[in-house]
mmCIF file of C-alpha atoms in Angstrom:
data_model
loop_
_atom_site.group_PDB
_atom_site.id
_atom_site.type_symbol
_atom_site.label_atom_id
_atom_site.label_comp_id
_atom_site.label_asym_id
_atom_site.label_seq_id
_atom_site.Cartn_x
_atom_site.Cartn_y
_atom_site.Cartn_z
ATOM 1 C CA MET Z 19 -161.482 180.746 -85.009
ATOM 2 C CA ALA Z 20 -163.226 177.581 -85.838
ATOM 3 C CA ASP Z 21 -161.694 175.096 -88.308
ATOM 4 C CA HIS Z 22 -164.100 173.920 -90.872
ATOM 5 C CA SER Z 23 -161.634 171.816 -92.913
ATOM 6 C CA PRO Z 24 -162.543 168.150 -92.676
ATOM 7 C CA VAL Z 25 -160.018 165.652 -91.452
ATOM 8 C CA ASN Z 26 -161.730 162.257 -91.564
ATOM 9 C CA LEU Z 27 -160.643 159.379 -89.455
ATOM 10 C CA THR Z 28 -161.560 156.153 -91.184
ATOM 11 C CA PRO Z 29 -161.397 152.575 -90.123
ATOM 12 C CA ALA Z 30 -159.688 151.800 -93.406
ATOM 13 C CA GLY Z 31 -156.500 153.763 -92.627
ATOM 14 C CA PRO Z 32 -154.930 156.978 -91.946
ATOM 15 C CA PRO Z 33 -156.919 160.299 -91.610
ATOM 16 C CA GLU Z 34 -157.707 162.118 -94.797
ATOM 17 C CA THR Z 35 -157.415 165.899 -95.270
ATOM 18 C CA ILE Z 36 -159.605 167.746 -97.718
ATOM 19 C CA LEU Z 37 -158.632 171.246 -98.336
ATOM 20 C CA PRO Z 38 -161.463 173.915 -98.418
ATOM 21 C CA PRO Z 39 -162.473 175.464 -101.727
ATOM 22 C CA PRO Z 40 -160.870 178.686 -102.875
ATOM 23 C CA PRO Z 41 -162.996 181.869 -102.702
ATOM 24 C CA THR Z 42 -165.382 181.901 -105.611
ATOM 25 C CA GLU Z 43 -163.998 185.107 -107.071
ATOM 26 C CA ALA Z 44 -160.537 183.504 -107.033
ATOM 27 C CA ALA Z 45 -161.711 180.562 -108.979
ATOM 28 C CA GLU Z 46 -163.594 182.746 -111.447
ATOM 29 C CA ALA Z 47 -160.487 184.950 -111.923
ATOM 30 C CA LEU Z 48 -158.363 181.764 -112.601
ATOM 31 C CA ASP Z 49 -160.915 180.364 -115.095
ATOM 32 C CA ARG Z 50 -160.826 183.783 -116.934
ATOM 33 C CA ALA Z 51 -157.001 183.784 -116.977
ATOM 34 C CA LEU Z 52 -156.951 180.188 -118.279
ATOM 35 C CA SER Z 53 -159.314 181.190 -121.032
ATOM 36 C CA GLU Z 54 -156.888 183.840 -122.310
ATOM 37 C CA PRO Z 55 -154.823 183.183 -125.494
ATOM 38 C CA VAL Z 56 -151.830 181.114 -124.591
ATOM 39 C CA GLU Z 57 -149.441 184.026 -125.065
ATOM 40 C CA ARG Z 58 -151.273 186.029 -122.358
ATOM 41 C CA GLN Z 59 -152.132 183.230 -119.921
ATOM 42 C CA ARG Z 60 -148.895 183.426 -117.817
ATOM 43 C CA ASP Z 61 -149.396 187.194 -117.048
ATOM 44 C CA ALA Z 62 -153.031 186.753 -116.503
ATOM 45 C CA ILE Z 63 -152.520 183.880 -113.990
ATOM 46 C CA ALA Z 64 -149.730 185.942 -112.308
ATOM 47 C CA SER Z 65 -152.367 188.595 -111.687
ATOM 48 C CA VAL Z 66 -154.625 186.035 -110.059
ATOM 49 C CA VAL Z 67 -151.692 184.813 -107.846
ATOM 50 C CA ALA Z 68 -150.945 188.458 -106.861
ATOM 51 C CA ARG Z 69 -154.516 189.057 -105.722
ATOM 52 C CA TYR Z 70 -155.069 185.549 -104.196
ATOM 53 C CA PRO Z 71 -151.548 184.364 -103.036
ATOM 54 C CA ARG Z 72 -153.024 181.504 -101.011
ATOM 55 C CA TYR Z 73 -154.815 180.053 -104.077
ATOM 56 C CA LEU Z 74 -152.766 176.805 -104.674
ATOM 57 C CA ASP Z 75 -154.146 176.014 -108.127
ATOM 58 C CA ALA Z 76 -153.178 179.410 -109.329
ATOM 59 C CA TRP Z 77 -149.567 178.744 -108.277
ATOM 60 C CA ALA Z 78 -149.626 175.306 -109.938
ATOM 61 C CA GLN Z 79 -151.057 176.738 -113.208
ATOM 62 C CA LEU Z 80 -148.445 179.538 -113.076
ATOM 63 C CA GLY Z 81 -145.777 176.871 -112.660
ATOM 64 C CA LEU Z 82 -147.037 175.047 -115.697
ATOM 65 C CA ARG Z 83 -146.534 178.235 -117.749
ATOM 66 C CA GLY Z 84 -143.183 179.283 -116.381
ATOM 67 C CA ARG Z 85 -140.791 180.698 -118.915
ATOM 68 C CA ASP Z 86 -137.964 178.374 -118.078
ATOM 69 C CA GLN Z 87 -137.050 175.501 -115.736
ATOM 70 C CA ILE Z 88 -135.930 177.682 -112.958
ATOM 71 C CA GLU Z 89 -139.051 179.916 -112.956
ATOM 72 C CA ARG Z 90 -141.282 176.702 -113.084
ATOM 73 C CA TYR Z 91 -139.418 175.265 -110.143
ATOM 74 C CA ALA Z 92 -139.835 178.450 -108.125
ATOM 75 C CA TYR Z 93 -143.589 178.693 -108.733
ATOM 76 C CA PHE Z 94 -144.112 175.034 -107.977
ATOM 77 C CA ARG Z 95 -142.025 175.332 -104.808
ATOM 78 C CA VAL Z 96 -144.076 178.263 -103.581
ATOM 79 C CA GLY Z 97 -147.347 176.393 -104.331
ATOM 80 C CA TYR Z 98 -146.021 173.388 -102.539
ATOM 81 C CA HIS Z 99 -145.005 175.376 -99.417
ATOM 82 C CA ARG Z 100 -148.283 177.282 -99.276
ATOM 83 C CA GLY Z 101 -150.054 173.992 -99.692
ATOM 84 C CA LEU Z 102 -148.268 172.550 -96.652
ATOM 85 C CA ASP Z 103 -149.439 175.594 -94.704
ATOM 86 C CA ALA Z 104 -152.950 175.110 -95.876
ATOM 87 C CA LEU Z 105 -152.878 171.411 -95.044
ATOM 88 C CA ARG Z 106 -151.571 172.089 -91.512
ATOM 89 C CA ALA Z 107 -154.341 174.740 -91.084
ATOM 90 C CA GLY Z 108 -156.816 172.055 -92.168
ATOM 91 C CA GLY Z 109 -155.662 169.702 -89.520
ATOM 92 C CA TRP Z 110 -153.084 167.574 -91.314
ATOM 93 C CA ARG Z 111 -150.289 166.632 -88.945
ATOM 94 C CA GLY Z 112 -147.673 165.328 -91.394
ATOM 95 C CA SER Z 113 -149.282 162.100 -92.286
ATOM 96 C CA GLY Z 114 -152.515 160.859 -93.776
ATOM 97 C CA TYR Z 115 -154.102 161.022 -97.196
ATOM 98 C CA VAL Z 116 -154.584 164.064 -99.424
ATOM 99 C CA ARG Z 117 -156.207 162.525 -102.397
ATOM 100 C CA TRP Z 118 -156.686 163.702 -106.077
ATOM 101 C CA GLU Z 119 -160.300 162.611 -106.028
ATOM 102 C CA HIS Z 120 -161.138 165.694 -104.031
ATOM 103 C CA GLU Z 121 -161.090 168.702 -106.427
ATOM 104 C CA THR Z 122 -159.922 171.062 -103.714
ATOM 105 C CA ASN Z 123 -156.756 169.024 -103.095
ATOM 106 C CA ARG Z 124 -155.669 169.146 -106.699
ATOM 107 C CA GLY Z 125 -153.938 172.571 -106.655
ATOM 108 C CA PHE Z 126 -151.561 171.296 -103.982
ATOM 109 C CA LEU Z 127 -150.997 167.926 -105.654
ATOM 110 C CA ARG Z 128 -150.408 169.652 -108.996
ATOM 111 C CA ALA Z 129 -147.865 171.899 -107.350
ATOM 112 C CA LEU Z 130 -146.088 168.943 -105.668
ATOM 113 C CA ASP Z 131 -146.014 166.961 -108.894
ATOM 114 C CA GLY Z 132 -144.874 170.062 -110.831
ATOM 115 C CA LEU Z 133 -142.071 170.472 -108.239
ATOM 116 C CA ARG Z 134 -141.081 166.841 -108.806
ATOM 117 C CA ALA Z 135 -140.884 167.317 -112.566
ATOM 118 C CA ALA Z 136 -139.039 170.699 -112.210
ATOM 119 C CA ALA Z 137 -136.599 169.143 -109.708
ATOM 120 C CA ALA Z 138 -135.822 166.405 -112.280
ATOM 121 C CA ALA Z 139 -135.349 169.026 -115.008
ATOM 122 C CA ILE Z 140 -132.684 170.859 -113.034
ATOM 123 C CA GLY Z 141 -130.862 167.735 -111.848
ATOM 124 C CA GLU Z 142 -132.277 167.717 -108.286
ATOM 125 C CA LEU Z 143 -132.858 163.946 -108.486
ATOM 126 C CA ASP Z 144 -133.021 163.403 -104.649
ATOM 127 C CA GLU Z 145 -135.843 166.019 -104.501
ATOM 128 C CA GLU Z 146 -137.575 164.425 -107.454
ATOM 129 C CA GLU Z 147 -137.625 161.112 -105.611
ATOM 130 C CA ARG Z 148 -138.763 162.707 -102.284
ATOM 131 C CA CYS Z 149 -141.589 164.451 -104.104
ATOM 132 C CA ALA Z 150 -142.583 161.210 -105.951
ATOM 133 C CA ARG Z 151 -142.630 159.251 -102.756
ATOM 134 C CA PHE Z 152 -144.588 161.973 -100.953
ATOM 135 C CA LEU Z 153 -147.227 161.959 -103.767
ATOM 136 C CA ARG Z 154 -147.645 158.178 -103.365
ATOM 137 C CA GLN Z 155 -147.865 158.554 -99.631
ATOM 138 C CA LEU Z 156 -150.599 161.267 -99.904
ATOM 139 C CA ASP Z 157 -152.560 159.312 -102.488
ATOM 140 C CA PRO Z 158 -151.701 155.708 -102.954
ATOM 141 C CA ALA Z 159 -153.537 155.669 -106.254
ATOM 142 C CA TRP Z 160 -151.003 158.311 -107.638
ATOM 143 C CA PRO Z 161 -150.813 159.159 -110.508
ATOM 144 C CA PRO Z 162 -154.394 159.659 -111.190
ATOM 145 C CA PRO Z 163 -155.701 158.747 -114.681
ATOM 146 C CA ASP Z 164 -157.549 162.054 -114.959
ATOM 147 C CA GLN Z 165 -154.623 164.332 -113.962
ATOM 148 C CA ARG Z 166 -154.927 167.717 -115.643
#
């Protein structure tokens, strides 16, 4: 199976991994779910995750809408681990940049940042610090001014 995920070696530093875009139908389903009234968004996004469990931004968006700190933590953790799997499949070998400027990386970075915040909320301060450090290693410009 050919790998079509770019890993760019640059003279300016470590390699950079850019995750591939999600399937068009998955992105459209998430857009529809996000356009639901607030009280229905969580369930609509959960349906997207159930259909597209590898869609990182769906996990991150579900984490943002978790009903409590533990549920948010769990969704962000799943998104983070699925993101690591996607990065490895894309050629990432544990180091190098995964920058926010690339739209397709944002679901993973949102999940990692959400995990950082959720860890802090439940008192997992060492995990919060590891996540914060990892975000800065992946993208030295972290946090991005346009994070959403």
